Short mmCIF file of C-alpha atoms and ligand atoms in Angstrom, two decimals:
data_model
loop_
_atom_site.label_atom_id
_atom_site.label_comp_id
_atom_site.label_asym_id
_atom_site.label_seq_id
_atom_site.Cartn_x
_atom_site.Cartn_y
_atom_site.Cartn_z
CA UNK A 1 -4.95 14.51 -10.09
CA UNK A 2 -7.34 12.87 -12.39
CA UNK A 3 -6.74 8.88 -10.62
CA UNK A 4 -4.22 7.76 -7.83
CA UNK A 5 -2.35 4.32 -8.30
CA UNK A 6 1.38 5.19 -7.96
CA UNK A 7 3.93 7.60 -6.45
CA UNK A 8 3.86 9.72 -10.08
CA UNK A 9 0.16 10.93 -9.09
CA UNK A 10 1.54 12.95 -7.02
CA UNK A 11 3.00 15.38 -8.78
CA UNK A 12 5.92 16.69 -6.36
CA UNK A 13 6.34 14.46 -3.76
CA UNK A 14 7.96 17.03 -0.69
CA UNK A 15 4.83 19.36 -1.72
CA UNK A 16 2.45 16.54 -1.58
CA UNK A 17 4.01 15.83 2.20
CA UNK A 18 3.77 19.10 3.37
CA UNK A 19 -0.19 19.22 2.09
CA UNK A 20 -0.11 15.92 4.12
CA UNK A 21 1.69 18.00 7.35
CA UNK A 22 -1.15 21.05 7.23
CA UNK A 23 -3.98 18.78 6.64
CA UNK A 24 -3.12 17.24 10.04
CA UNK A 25 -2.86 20.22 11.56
CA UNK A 26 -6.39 21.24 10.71
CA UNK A 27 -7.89 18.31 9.51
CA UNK A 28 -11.97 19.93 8.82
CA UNK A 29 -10.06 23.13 6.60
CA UNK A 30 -11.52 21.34 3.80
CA UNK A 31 -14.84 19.84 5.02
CA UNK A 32 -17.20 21.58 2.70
CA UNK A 33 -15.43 20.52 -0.78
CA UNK A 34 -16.96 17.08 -0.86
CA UNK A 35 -20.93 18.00 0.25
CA UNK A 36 -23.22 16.41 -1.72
CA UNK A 37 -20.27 14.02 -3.22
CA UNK A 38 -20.45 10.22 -2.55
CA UNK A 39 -17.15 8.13 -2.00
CA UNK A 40 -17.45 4.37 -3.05
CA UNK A 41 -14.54 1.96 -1.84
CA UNK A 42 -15.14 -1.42 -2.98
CA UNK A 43 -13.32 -3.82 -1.77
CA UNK A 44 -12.24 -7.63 -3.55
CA UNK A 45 -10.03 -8.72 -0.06
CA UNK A 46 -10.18 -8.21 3.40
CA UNK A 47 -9.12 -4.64 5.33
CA UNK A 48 -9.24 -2.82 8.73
CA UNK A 49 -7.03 0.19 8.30
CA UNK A 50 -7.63 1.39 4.46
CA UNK A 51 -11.67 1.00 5.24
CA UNK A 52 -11.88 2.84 8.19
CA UNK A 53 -9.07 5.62 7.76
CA UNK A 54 -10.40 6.11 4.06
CA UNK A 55 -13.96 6.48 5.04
CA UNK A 56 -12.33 8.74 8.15
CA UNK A 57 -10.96 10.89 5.45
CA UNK A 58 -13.73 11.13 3.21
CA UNK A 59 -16.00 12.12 6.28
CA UNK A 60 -13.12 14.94 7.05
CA UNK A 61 -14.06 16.18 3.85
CA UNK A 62 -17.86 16.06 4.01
CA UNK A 63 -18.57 13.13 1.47
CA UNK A 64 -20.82 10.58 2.19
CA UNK A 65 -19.19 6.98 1.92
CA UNK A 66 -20.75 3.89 0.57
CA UNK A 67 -18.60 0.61 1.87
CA UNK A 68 -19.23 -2.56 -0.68
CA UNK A 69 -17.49 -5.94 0.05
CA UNK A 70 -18.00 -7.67 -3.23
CA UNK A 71 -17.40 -11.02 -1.78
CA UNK A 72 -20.63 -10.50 0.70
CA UNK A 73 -23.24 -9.74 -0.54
CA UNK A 74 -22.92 -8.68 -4.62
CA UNK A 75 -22.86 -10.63 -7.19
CA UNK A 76 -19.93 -13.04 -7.78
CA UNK A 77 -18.29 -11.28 -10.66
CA UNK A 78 -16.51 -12.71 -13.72
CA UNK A 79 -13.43 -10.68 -14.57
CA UNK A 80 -11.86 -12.04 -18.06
CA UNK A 81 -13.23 -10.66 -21.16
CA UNK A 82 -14.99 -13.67 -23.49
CA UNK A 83 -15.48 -15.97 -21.25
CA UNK A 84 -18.91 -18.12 -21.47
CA UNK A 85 -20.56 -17.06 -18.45
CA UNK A 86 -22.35 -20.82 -17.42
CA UNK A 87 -20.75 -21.04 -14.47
CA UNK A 88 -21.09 -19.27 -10.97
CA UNK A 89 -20.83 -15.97 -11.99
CA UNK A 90 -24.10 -14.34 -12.55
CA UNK A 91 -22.27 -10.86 -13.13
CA UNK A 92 -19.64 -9.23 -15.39
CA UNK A 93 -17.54 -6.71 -13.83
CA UNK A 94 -17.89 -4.78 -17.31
CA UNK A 95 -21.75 -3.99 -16.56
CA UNK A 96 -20.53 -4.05 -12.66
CA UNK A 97 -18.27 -1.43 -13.23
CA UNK A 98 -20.25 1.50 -15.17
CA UNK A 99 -23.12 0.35 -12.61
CA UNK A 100 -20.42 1.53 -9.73
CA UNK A 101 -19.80 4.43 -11.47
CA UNK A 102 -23.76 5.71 -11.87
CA UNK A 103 -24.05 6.00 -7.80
CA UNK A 104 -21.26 7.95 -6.71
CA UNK A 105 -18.39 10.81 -7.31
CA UNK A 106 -15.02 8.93 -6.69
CA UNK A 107 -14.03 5.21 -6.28
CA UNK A 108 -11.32 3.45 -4.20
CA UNK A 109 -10.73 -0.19 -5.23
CA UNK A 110 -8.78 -2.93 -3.05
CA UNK A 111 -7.81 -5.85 -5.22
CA UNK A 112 -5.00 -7.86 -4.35
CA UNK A 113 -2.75 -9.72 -6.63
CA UNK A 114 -4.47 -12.70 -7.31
CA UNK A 115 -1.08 -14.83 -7.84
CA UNK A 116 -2.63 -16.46 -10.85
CA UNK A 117 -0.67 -14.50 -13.53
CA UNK A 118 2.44 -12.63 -13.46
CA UNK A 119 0.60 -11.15 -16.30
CA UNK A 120 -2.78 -10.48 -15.29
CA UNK A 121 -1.19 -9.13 -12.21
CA UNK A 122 1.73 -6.62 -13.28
CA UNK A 123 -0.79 -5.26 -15.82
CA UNK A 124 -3.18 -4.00 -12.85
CA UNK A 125 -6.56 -5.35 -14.99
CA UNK A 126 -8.95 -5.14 -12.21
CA UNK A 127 -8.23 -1.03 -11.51
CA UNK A 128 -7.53 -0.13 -14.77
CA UNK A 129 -10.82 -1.58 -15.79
CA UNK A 130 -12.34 0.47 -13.35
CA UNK A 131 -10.38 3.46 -14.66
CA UNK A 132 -11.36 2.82 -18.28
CA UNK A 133 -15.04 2.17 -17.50
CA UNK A 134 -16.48 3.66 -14.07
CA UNK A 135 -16.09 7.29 -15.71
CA UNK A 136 -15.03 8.47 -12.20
CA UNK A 137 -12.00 9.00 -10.42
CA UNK A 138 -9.95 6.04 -9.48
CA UNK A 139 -7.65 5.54 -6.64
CA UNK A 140 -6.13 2.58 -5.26
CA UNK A 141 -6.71 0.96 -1.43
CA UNK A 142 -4.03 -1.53 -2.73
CA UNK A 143 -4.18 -2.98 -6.17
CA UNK A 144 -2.34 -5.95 -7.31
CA UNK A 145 1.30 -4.27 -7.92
CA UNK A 146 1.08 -1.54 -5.47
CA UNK A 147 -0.17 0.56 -2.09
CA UNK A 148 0.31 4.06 -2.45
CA UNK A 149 -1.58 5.11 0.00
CA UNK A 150 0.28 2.60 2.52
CA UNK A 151 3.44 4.36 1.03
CA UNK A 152 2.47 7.77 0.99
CA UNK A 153 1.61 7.35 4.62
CA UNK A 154 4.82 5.61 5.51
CA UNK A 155 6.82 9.06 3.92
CA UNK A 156 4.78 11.03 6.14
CA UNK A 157 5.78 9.42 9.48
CA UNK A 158 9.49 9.18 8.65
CA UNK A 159 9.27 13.57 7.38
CA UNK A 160 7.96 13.41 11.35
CA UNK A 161 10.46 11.54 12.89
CA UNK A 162 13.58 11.74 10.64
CA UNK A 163 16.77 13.44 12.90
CA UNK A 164 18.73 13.81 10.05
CA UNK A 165 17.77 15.41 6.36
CA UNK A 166 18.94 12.09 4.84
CA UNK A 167 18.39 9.50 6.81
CA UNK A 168 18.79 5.77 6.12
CA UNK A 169 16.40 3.54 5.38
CA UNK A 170 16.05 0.38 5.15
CA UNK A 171 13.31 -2.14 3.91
CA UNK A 172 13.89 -5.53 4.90
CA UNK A 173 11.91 -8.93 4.53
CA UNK A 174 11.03 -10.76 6.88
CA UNK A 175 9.33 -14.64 7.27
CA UNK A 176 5.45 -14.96 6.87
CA UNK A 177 3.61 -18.53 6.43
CA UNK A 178 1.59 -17.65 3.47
CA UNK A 179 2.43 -16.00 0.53
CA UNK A 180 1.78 -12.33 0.21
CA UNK A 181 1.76 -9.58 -2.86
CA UNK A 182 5.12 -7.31 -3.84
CA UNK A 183 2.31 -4.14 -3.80
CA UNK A 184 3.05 -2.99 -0.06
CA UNK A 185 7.39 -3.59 -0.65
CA UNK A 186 6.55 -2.08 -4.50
CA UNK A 187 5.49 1.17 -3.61
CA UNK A 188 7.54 1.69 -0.69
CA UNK A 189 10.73 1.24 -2.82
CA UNK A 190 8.99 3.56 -5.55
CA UNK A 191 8.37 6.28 -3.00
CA UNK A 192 11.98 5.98 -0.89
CA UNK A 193 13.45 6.47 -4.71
CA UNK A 194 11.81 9.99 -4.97
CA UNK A 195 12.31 11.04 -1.17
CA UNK A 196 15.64 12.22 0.06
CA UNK A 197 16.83 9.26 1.75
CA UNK A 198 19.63 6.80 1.19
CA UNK A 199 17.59 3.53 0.79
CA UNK A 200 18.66 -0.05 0.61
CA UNK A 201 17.00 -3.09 0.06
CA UNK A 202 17.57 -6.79 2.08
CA UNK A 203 16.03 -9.76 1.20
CA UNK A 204 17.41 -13.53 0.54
CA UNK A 205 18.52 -14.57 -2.77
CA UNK A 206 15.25 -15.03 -4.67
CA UNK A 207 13.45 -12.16 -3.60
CA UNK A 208 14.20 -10.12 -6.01
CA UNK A 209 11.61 -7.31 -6.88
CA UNK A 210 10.32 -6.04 -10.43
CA UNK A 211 12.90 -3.46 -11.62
CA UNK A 212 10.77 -1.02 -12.03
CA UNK A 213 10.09 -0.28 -8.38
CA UNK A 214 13.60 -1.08 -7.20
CA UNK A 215 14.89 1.19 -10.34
CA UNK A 216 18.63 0.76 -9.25
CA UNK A 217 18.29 1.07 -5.44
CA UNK A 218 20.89 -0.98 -3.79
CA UNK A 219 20.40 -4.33 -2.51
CA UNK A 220 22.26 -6.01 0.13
CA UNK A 221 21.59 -9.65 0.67
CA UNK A 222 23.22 -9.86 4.80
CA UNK A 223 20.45 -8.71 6.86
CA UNK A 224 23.54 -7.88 9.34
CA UNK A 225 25.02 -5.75 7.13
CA UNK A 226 21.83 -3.58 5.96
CA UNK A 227 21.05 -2.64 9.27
CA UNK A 228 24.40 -0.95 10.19
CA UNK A 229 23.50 2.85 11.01
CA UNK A 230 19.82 2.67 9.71
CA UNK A 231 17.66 5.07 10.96
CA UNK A 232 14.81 3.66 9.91
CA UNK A 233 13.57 -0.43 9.17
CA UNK A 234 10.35 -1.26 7.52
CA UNK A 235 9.99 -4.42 7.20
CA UNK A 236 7.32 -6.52 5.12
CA UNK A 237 7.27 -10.44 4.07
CA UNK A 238 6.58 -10.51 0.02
CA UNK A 239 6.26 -13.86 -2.48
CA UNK A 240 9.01 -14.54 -4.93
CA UNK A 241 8.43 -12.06 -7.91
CA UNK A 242 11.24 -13.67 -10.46
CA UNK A 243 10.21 -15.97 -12.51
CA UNK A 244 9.78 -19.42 -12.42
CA UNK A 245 8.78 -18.58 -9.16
CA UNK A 246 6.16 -15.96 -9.09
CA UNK A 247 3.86 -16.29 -6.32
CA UNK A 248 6.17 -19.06 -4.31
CA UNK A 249 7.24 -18.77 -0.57
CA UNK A 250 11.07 -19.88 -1.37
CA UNK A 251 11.96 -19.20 2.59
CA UNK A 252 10.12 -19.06 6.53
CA UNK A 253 13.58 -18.69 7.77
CA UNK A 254 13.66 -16.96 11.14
CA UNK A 255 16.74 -16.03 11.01
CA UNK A 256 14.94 -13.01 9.22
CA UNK A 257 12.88 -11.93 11.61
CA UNK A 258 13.16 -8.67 13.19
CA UNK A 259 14.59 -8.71 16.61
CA UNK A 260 16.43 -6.84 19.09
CA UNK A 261 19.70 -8.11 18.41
CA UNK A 262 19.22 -6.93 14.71
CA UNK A 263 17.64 -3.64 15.88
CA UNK A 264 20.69 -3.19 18.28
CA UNK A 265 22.98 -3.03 14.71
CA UNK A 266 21.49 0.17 13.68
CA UNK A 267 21.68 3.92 14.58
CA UNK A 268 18.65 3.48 16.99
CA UNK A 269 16.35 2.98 14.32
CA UNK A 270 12.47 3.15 14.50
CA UNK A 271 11.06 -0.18 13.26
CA UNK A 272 7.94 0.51 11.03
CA UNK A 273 5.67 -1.78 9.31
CA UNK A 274 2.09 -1.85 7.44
CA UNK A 275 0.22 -3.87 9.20
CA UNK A 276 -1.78 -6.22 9.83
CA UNK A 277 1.96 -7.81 10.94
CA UNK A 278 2.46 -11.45 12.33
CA UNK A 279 4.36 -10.93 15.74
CA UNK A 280 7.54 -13.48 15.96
CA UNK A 281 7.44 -14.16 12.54
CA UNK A 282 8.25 -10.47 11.12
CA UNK A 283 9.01 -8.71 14.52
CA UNK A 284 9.18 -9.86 18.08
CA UNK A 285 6.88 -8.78 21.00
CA UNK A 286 9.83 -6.84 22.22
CA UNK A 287 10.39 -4.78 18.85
CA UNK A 288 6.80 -4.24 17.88
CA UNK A 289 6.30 -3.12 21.65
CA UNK A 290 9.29 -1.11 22.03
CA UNK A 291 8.96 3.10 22.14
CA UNK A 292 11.20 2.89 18.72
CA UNK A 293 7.78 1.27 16.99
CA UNK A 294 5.78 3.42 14.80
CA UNK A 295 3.24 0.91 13.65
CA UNK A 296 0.32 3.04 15.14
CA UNK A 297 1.64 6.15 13.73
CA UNK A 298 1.92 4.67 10.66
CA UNK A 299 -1.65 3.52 10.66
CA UNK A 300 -2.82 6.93 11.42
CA UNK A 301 -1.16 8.36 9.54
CA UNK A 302 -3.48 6.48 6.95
CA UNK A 303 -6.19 9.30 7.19
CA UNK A 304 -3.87 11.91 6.44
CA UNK A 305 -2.59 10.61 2.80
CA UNK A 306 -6.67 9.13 2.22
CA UNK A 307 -7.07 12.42 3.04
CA UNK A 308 -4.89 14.48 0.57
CA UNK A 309 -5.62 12.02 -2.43
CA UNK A 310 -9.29 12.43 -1.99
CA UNK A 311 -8.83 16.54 -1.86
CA UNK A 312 -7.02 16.69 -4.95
CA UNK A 313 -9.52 13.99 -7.02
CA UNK A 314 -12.10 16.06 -5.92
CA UNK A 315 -10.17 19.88 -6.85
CA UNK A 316 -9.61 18.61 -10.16
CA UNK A 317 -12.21 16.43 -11.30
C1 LIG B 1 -1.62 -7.72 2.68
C2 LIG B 1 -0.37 -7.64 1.82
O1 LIG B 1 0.68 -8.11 2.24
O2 LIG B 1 -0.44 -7.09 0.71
C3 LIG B 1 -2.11 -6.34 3.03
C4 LIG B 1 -1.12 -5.42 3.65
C5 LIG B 1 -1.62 -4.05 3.81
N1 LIG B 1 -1.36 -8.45 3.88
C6 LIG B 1 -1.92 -9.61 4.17
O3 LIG B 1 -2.66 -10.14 3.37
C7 LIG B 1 -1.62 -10.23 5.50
N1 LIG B 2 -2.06 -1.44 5.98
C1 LIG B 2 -3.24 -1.75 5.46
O1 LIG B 2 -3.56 -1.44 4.30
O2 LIG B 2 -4.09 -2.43 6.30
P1 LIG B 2 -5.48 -3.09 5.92
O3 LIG B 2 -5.18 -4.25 5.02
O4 LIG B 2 -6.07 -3.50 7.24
O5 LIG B 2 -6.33 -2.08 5.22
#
């Protein structure tokens, strides 16, 4: 694996979860491969999870991790290419970059959509810059059109707690009060295509994702409906991605939110979601708290995919 920013990178995706299952079991197998190897994750927004189970993995694996938070601290750095720098940007992330690159093995990046261009956005600028000019292996700690780590965890923990071979799941949206990127539902909808599971989308009319995540899966627009014999719900609030409204919050309906009514429609399904989560605005006290929630799994499960990315950048760079 030469960078990590989508489900592809994986090569086969029930090999790369059982690598995932035997690193768990024996988590230091591998702790000599990255001695004397330096992990940098730089980060452009905020994290608690991806920081601390990515530097957990790296550590698993012997590296020594450099953190950078570019907002505090670095210099403020201009992005576009040909701008006149006289404003407040001392810095060009095209010097920033190669810079990066000089002072360590592998790099994570975290940079959000920034909901200023569909464009700018759905081309991924900010990581691909850093893949076309850090000269090191790239992976992504959530980039503006995906979280593939976030994904790659969320297969794991349903491989773990899946009572069928093909169970259901579904991945629902659910109210938030600001407006949030399609990377997190993206990826999860490009991973569920590959895995063996019969996968269906909710969301109100509007919040349509970009084709090529959803590629074909189906979409039911009555929450009610969805949930009927799922085994599994994940849900996640996302901005409008159609156009003319990119970036908009179209709905805070409640009616969305995850509760126990909703949860008593399916097949006894575990509720799963990302995190960080709004309670009674996604999920209820009594869902999130309930011993069908794997939200912690799912989070620590976190290390475990950091974990297998980082082996293979390092086997094959
Ligand atoms: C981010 C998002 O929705 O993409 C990160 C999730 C892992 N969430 C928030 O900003 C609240
Ligand atoms: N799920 C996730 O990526 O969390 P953080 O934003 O806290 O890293």
């Amino acid at each position: 694996m030469k960078h990590y920013t989508n489900v592809k990178d994986l090569g086969d995706l029930q090999q790369a979860v059982k690598e995932a299952l035997e690193v768990k079991k024996n988590r230091f197998a591998y702790k000599n491969i990255g001695e004397n190897k330096t992990l940098l994750m730089v980060f452009f927004n905020s994290s608690l999870r991806t920081r601390l189970s990515t530097q957990k993995a790296g550590m698993n694996l012997g590296m020594n991790t450099i953190v950078l938070d570019v907002n505090q601290g670095a210099w403020k750095l201009e992005t576009e290419r040909g701008v006149i720098m006289d404003g407040d940007k001392p810095e060009h992330l095209l010097e920033a970059i190669p810079v990066m690159g000089c002072y360590c093995d592998i790099i994570g990046v975290r940079s959000f959509a920034r909901f200023e261009s569909k464009e700018f956005d759905y081309e991924e600028v900010i990581i691909n810059q850093f893949i076309n000019y850090s000269g090191k292996p790239v992976f992504s700690m959530e980039a503006a059109t995906g979280h593939p780590l976030q994904a790659f965890a969320d297969l794991i923990t349903i491989e773990e707690y899946k009572k069928t071979a093909r169970p259901k799941v579904v991945l629902t949206w659910a109210p938030h009060p600001k407006a949030l990127p399609q990377a997190v539902p993206n990826s999860f909808a490009d991973f569920m295509n590959e895995a063996n599971v019969d996968f269906v989308i909710t969301h109100p009319k509007g919040y349509e994702l970009c084709d090529k995540f959803v590629r074909g899966a189906k979409v039911e627009y009555d929450q009610a409906k969805a949930f009927e014999g799922a085994d599994f719900i994940y849900a996640k609030n996302w901005a409008a991605y159609q156009d003319p409204n990119y970036s908009k919050i179209l709905s805070t309906d409640r009616a969305w939110t995850v509760d126990t009514a909703k949860m008593a429609l399916t097949n006894n399904a575990y509720f799963m979601h990302c995190l960080p989560v709004r309670r009674n605005m996604i999920v209820t006290d009594d869902v999130i708290e309930s011993p069908q929630s794997l939200v912690i799994p799912e989070a620590a499960n976190r290390e475990i995919s950091a974990q297998v990315v980082i082996k293979r950048l390092l086997q094959n760079n």
